[in-house]
PDB file of C-alpha atoms in Angstrom:
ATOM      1  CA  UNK A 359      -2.393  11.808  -0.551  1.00 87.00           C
ATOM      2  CA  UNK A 360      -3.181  15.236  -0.090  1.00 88.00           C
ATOM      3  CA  UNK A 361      -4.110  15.853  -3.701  1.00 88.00           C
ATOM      4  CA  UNK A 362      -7.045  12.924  -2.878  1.00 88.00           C
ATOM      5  CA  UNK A 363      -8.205  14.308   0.434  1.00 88.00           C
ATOM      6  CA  UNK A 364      -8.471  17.867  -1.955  1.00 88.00           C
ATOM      7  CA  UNK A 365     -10.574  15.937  -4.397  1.00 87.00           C
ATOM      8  CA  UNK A 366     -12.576  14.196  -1.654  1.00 87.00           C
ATOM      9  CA  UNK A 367     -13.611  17.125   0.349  1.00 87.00           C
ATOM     10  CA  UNK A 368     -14.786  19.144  -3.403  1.00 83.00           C
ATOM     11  CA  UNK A 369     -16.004  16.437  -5.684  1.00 83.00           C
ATOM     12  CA  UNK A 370     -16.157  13.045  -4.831  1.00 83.00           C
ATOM     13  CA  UNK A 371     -16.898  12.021  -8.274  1.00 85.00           C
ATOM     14  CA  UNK A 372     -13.490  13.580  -8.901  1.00 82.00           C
ATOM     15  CA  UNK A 373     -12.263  11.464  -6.244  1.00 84.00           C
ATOM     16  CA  UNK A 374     -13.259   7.909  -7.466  1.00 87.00           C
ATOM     17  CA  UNK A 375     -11.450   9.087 -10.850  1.00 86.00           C
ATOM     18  CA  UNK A 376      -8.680  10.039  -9.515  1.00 86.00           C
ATOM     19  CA  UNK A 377      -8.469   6.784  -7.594  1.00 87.00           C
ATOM     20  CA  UNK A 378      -9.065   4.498 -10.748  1.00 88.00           C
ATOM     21  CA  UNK A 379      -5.191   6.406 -11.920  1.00 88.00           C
ATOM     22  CA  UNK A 380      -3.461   5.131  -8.882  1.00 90.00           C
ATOM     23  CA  UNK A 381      -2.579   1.393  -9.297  1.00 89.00           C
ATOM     24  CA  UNK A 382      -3.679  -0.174  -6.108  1.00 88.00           C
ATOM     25  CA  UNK A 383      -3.045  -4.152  -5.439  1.00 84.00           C
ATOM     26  CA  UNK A 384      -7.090  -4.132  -3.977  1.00 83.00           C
ATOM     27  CA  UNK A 385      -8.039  -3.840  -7.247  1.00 83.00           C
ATOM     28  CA  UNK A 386      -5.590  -6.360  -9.344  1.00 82.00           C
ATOM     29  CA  UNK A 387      -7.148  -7.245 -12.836  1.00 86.00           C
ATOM     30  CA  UNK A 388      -6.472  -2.601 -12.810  1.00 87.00           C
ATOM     31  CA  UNK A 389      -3.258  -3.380 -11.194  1.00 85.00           C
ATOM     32  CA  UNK A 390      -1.014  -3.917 -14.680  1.00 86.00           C
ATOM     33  CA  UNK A 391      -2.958  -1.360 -16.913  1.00 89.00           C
ATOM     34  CA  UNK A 392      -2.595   1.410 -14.344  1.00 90.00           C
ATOM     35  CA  UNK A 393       1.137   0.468 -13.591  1.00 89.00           C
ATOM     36  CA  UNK A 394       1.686   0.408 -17.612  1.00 88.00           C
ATOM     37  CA  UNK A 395      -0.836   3.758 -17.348  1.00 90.00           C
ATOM     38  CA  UNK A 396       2.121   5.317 -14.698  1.00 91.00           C
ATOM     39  CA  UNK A 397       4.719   4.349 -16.870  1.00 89.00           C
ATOM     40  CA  UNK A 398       4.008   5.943 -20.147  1.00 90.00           C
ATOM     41  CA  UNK A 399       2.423   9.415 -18.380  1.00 90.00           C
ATOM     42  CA  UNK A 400       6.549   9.671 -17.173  1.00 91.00           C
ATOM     43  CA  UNK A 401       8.124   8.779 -19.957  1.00 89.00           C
ATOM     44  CA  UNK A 402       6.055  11.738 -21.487  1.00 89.00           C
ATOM     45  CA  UNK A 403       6.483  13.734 -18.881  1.00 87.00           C
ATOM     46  CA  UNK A 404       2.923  14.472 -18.628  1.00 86.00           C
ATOM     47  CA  UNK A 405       1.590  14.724 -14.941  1.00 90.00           C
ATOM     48  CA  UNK A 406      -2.206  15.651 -17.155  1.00 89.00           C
ATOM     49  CA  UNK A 407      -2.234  12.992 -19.093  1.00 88.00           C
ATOM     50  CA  UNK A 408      -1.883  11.002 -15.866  1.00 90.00           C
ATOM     51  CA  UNK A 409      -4.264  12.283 -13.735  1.00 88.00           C
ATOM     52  CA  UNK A 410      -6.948  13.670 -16.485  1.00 87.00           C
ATOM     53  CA  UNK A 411      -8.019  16.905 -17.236  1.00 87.00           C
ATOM     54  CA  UNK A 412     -10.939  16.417 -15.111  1.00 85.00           C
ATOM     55  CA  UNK A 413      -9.272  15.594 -11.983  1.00 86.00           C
ATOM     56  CA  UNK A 414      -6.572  18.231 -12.994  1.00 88.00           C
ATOM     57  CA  UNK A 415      -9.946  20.661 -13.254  1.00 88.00           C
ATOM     58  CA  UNK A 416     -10.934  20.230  -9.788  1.00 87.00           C
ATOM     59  CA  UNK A 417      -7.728  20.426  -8.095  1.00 88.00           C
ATOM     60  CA  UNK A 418      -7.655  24.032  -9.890  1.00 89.00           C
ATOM     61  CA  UNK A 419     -11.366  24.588  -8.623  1.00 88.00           C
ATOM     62  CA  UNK A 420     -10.982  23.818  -5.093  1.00 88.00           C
ATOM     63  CA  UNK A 421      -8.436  26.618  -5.170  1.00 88.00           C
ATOM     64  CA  UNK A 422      -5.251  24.580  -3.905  1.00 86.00           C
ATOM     65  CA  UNK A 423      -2.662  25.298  -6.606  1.00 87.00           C
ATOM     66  CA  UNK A 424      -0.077  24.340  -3.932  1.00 91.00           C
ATOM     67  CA  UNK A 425      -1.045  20.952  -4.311  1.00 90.00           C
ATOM     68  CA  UNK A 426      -1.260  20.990  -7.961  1.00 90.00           C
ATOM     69  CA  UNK A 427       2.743  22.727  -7.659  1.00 92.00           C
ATOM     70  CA  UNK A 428       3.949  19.417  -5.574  1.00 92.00           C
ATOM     71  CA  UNK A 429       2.062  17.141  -7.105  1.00 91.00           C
ATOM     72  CA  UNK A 430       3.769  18.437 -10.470  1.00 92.00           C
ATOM     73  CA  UNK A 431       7.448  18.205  -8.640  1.00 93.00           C
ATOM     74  CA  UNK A 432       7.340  15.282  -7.375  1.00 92.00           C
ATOM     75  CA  UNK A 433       5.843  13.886 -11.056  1.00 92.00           C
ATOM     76  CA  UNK A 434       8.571  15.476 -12.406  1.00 92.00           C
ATOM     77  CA  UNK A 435      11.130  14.101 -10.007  1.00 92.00           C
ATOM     78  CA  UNK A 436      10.161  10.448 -10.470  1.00 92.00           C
ATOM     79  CA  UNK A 437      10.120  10.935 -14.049  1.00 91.00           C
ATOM     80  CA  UNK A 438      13.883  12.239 -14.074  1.00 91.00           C
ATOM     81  CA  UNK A 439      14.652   9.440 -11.898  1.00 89.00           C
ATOM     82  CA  UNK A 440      13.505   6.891 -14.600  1.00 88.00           C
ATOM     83  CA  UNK A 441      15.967   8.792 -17.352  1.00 88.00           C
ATOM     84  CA  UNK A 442      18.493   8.373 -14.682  1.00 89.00           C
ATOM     85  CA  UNK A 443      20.963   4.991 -15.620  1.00 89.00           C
ATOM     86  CA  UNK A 444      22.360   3.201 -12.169  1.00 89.00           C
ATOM     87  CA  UNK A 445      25.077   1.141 -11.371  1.00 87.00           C
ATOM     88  CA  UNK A 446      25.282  -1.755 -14.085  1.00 85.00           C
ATOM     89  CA  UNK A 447      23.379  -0.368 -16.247  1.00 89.00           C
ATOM     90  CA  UNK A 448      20.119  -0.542 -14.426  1.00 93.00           C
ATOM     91  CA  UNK A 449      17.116   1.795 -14.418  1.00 91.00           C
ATOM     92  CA  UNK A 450      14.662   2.612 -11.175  1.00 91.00           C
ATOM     93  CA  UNK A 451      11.787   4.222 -10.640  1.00 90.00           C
ATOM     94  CA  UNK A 452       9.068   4.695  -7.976  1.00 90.00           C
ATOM     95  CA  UNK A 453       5.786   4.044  -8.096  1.00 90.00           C
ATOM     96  CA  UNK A 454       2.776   5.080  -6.778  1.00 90.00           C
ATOM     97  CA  UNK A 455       0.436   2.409  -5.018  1.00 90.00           C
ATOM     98  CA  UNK A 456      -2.775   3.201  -2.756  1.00 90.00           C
ATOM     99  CA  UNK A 457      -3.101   0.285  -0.735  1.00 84.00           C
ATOM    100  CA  UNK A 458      -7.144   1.030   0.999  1.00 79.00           C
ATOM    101  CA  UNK A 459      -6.287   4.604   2.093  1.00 78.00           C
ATOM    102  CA  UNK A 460      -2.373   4.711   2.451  1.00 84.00           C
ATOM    103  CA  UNK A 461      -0.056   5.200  -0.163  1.00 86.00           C
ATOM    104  CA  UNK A 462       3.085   3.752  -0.546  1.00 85.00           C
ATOM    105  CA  UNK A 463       5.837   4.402  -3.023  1.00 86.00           C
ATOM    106  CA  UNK A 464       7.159   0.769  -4.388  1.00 87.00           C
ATOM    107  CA  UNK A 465      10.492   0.146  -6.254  1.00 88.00           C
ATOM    108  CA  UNK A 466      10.639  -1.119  -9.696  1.00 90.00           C
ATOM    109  CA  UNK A 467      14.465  -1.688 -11.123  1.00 93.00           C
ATOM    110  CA  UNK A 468      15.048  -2.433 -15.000  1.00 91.00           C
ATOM    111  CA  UNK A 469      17.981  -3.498 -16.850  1.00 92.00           C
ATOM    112  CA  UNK A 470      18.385  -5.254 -20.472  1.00 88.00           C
ATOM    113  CA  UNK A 471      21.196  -7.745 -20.788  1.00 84.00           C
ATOM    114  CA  UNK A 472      22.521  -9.906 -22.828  1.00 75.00           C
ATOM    115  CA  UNK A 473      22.692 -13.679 -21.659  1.00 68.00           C
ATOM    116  CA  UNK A 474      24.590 -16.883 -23.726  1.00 63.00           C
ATOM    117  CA  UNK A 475      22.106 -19.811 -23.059  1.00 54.00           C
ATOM    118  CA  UNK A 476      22.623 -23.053 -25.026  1.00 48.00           C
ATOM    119  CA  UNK A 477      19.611 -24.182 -24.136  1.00 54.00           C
ATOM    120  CA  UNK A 478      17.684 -21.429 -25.241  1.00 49.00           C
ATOM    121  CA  UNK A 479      19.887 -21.285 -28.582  1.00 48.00           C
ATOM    122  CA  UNK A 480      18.885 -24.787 -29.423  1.00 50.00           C
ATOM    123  CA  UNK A 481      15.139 -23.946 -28.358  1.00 52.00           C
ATOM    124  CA  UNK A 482      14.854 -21.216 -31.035  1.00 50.00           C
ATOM    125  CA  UNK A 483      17.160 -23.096 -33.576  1.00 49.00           C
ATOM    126  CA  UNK A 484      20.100 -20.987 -32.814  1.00 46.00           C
ATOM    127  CA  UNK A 485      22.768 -22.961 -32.513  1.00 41.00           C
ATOM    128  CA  UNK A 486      25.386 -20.373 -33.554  1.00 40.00           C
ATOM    129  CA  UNK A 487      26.122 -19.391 -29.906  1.00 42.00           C
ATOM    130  CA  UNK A 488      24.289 -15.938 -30.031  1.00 44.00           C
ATOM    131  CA  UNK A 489      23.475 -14.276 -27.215  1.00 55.00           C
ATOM    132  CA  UNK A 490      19.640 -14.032 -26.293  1.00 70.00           C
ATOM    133  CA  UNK A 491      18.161 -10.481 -25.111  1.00 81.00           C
ATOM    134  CA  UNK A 492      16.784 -10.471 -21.149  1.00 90.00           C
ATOM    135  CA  UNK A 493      14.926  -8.339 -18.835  1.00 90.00           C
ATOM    136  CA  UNK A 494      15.977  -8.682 -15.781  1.00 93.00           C
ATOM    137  CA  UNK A 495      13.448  -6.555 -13.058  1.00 92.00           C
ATOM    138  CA  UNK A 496      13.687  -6.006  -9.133  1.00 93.00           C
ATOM    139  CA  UNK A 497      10.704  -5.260  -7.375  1.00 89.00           C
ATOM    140  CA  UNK A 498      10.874  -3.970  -3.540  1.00 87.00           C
ATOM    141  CA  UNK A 499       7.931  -4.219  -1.915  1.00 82.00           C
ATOM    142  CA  UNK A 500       6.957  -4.242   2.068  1.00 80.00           C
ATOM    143  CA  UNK A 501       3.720  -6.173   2.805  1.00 78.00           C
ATOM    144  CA  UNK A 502       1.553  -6.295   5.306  1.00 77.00           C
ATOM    145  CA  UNK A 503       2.353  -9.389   6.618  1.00 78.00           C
ATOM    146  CA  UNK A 504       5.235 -10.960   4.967  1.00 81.00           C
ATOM    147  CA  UNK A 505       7.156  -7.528   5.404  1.00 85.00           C
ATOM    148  CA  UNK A 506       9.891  -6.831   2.930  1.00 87.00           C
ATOM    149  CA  UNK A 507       9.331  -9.034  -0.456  1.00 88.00           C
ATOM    150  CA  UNK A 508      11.759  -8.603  -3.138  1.00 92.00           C
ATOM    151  CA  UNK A 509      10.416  -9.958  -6.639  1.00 91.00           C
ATOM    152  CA  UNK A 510      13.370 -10.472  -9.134  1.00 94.00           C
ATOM    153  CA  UNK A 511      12.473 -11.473 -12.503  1.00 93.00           C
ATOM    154  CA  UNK A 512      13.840 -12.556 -15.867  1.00 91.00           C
ATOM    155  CA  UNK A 513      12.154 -12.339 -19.024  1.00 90.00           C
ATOM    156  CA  UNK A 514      13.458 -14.400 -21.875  1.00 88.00           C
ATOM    157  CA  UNK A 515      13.234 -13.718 -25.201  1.00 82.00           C
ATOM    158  CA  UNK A 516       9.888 -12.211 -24.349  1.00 77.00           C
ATOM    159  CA  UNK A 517       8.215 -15.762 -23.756  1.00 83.00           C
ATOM    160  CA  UNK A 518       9.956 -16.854 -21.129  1.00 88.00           C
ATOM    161  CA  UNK A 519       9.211 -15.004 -17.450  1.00 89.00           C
ATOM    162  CA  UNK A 520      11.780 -16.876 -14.158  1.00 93.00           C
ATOM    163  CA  UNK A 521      10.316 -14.991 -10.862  1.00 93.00           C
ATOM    164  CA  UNK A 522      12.334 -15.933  -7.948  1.00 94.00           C
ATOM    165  CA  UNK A 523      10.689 -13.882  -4.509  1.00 92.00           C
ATOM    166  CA  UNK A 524      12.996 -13.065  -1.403  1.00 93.00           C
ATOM    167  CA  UNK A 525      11.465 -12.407   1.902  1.00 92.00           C
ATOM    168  CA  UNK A 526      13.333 -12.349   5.634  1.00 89.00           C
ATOM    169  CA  UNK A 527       9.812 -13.707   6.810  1.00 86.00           C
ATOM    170  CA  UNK A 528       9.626 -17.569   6.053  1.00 86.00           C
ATOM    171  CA  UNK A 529       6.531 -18.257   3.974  1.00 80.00           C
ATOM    172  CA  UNK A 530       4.096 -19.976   5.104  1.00 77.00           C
TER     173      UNK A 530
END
């Protein structure tokens, strides 16, 4: 947040650049490429490569290399935190998502697994009892005006996507 208002108050150029980095639901046909964006900057390890040199550049210019020094710890903290394996063999990290003017951190959970499905086997002509390769993914989320939302997902044999969404609110 702060790293924004820095670019706001120097360049606002700067600004709507470093905006287009941040996934942000307003904007969701930039939602997925910025998200996938996020994703490969950490696995890299590259807080840069993220952000761009040019936004990178005007953080520098406006002179608040304390902002620059967080911004790069708390990069580098989320990144170790998507190295880090969890309980059964799942994976978490936290993402960034500007939502208008307020940013929220959301949680994404991975895990690969392993799941014996008969009628997948005889789908793909497998009838040997194999066992077919899943994503499974958690997604915590607190909305506006469903509050918390929990999106857990399978993906199948990468053709195959099951969503099943939790919320304490009844939907409407």
């Amino acid at each position: 947040e702060e790293a924004l208002r820095v670019s706001e108050a120097f360049a606002r150029d700067a600004a709507a650049a470093l905006r287009g980095t941040i996934p942000a639901p307003t904007s969701p046909a930039r939602l997925v490429p910025t998200v996938l964006f996020f994703l490969a900057a950490l696995r890299m390890g590259n807080l840069e490569g993220w952000l761009g040199e040019r936004n990178m550049d005007t953080l520098k210019q406006s002179g608040r290399r304390d902002v620059i020094s967080r911004l790069t710890s708390d990069f580098r903290g989320i990144a170790r935190q998507a190295q880090e394996v969890l309980s059964g063999d799942w994976r978490g990290v936290s993402l960034p998502l500007l939502n208008r003017d307020d940013f929220d951190m959301i949680q994404f959970f991975t895990r690969q697994q392993h799941v014996e499905d008969e009628e997948d086997n005889q789908e793909d002509g497998n009838t040997d009892g194999g066992d077919g390769k899943t994503t499974r993914f958690l997604l915590n989320l607190r909305l506006s005006r469903l509050g918390d939302v929990q999106i857990d997902g399978f993906l199948r044999h990468q053709q195959t996507l099951d969503v099943f969404l939790r919320s304490r609110t009844p939907l409407p």
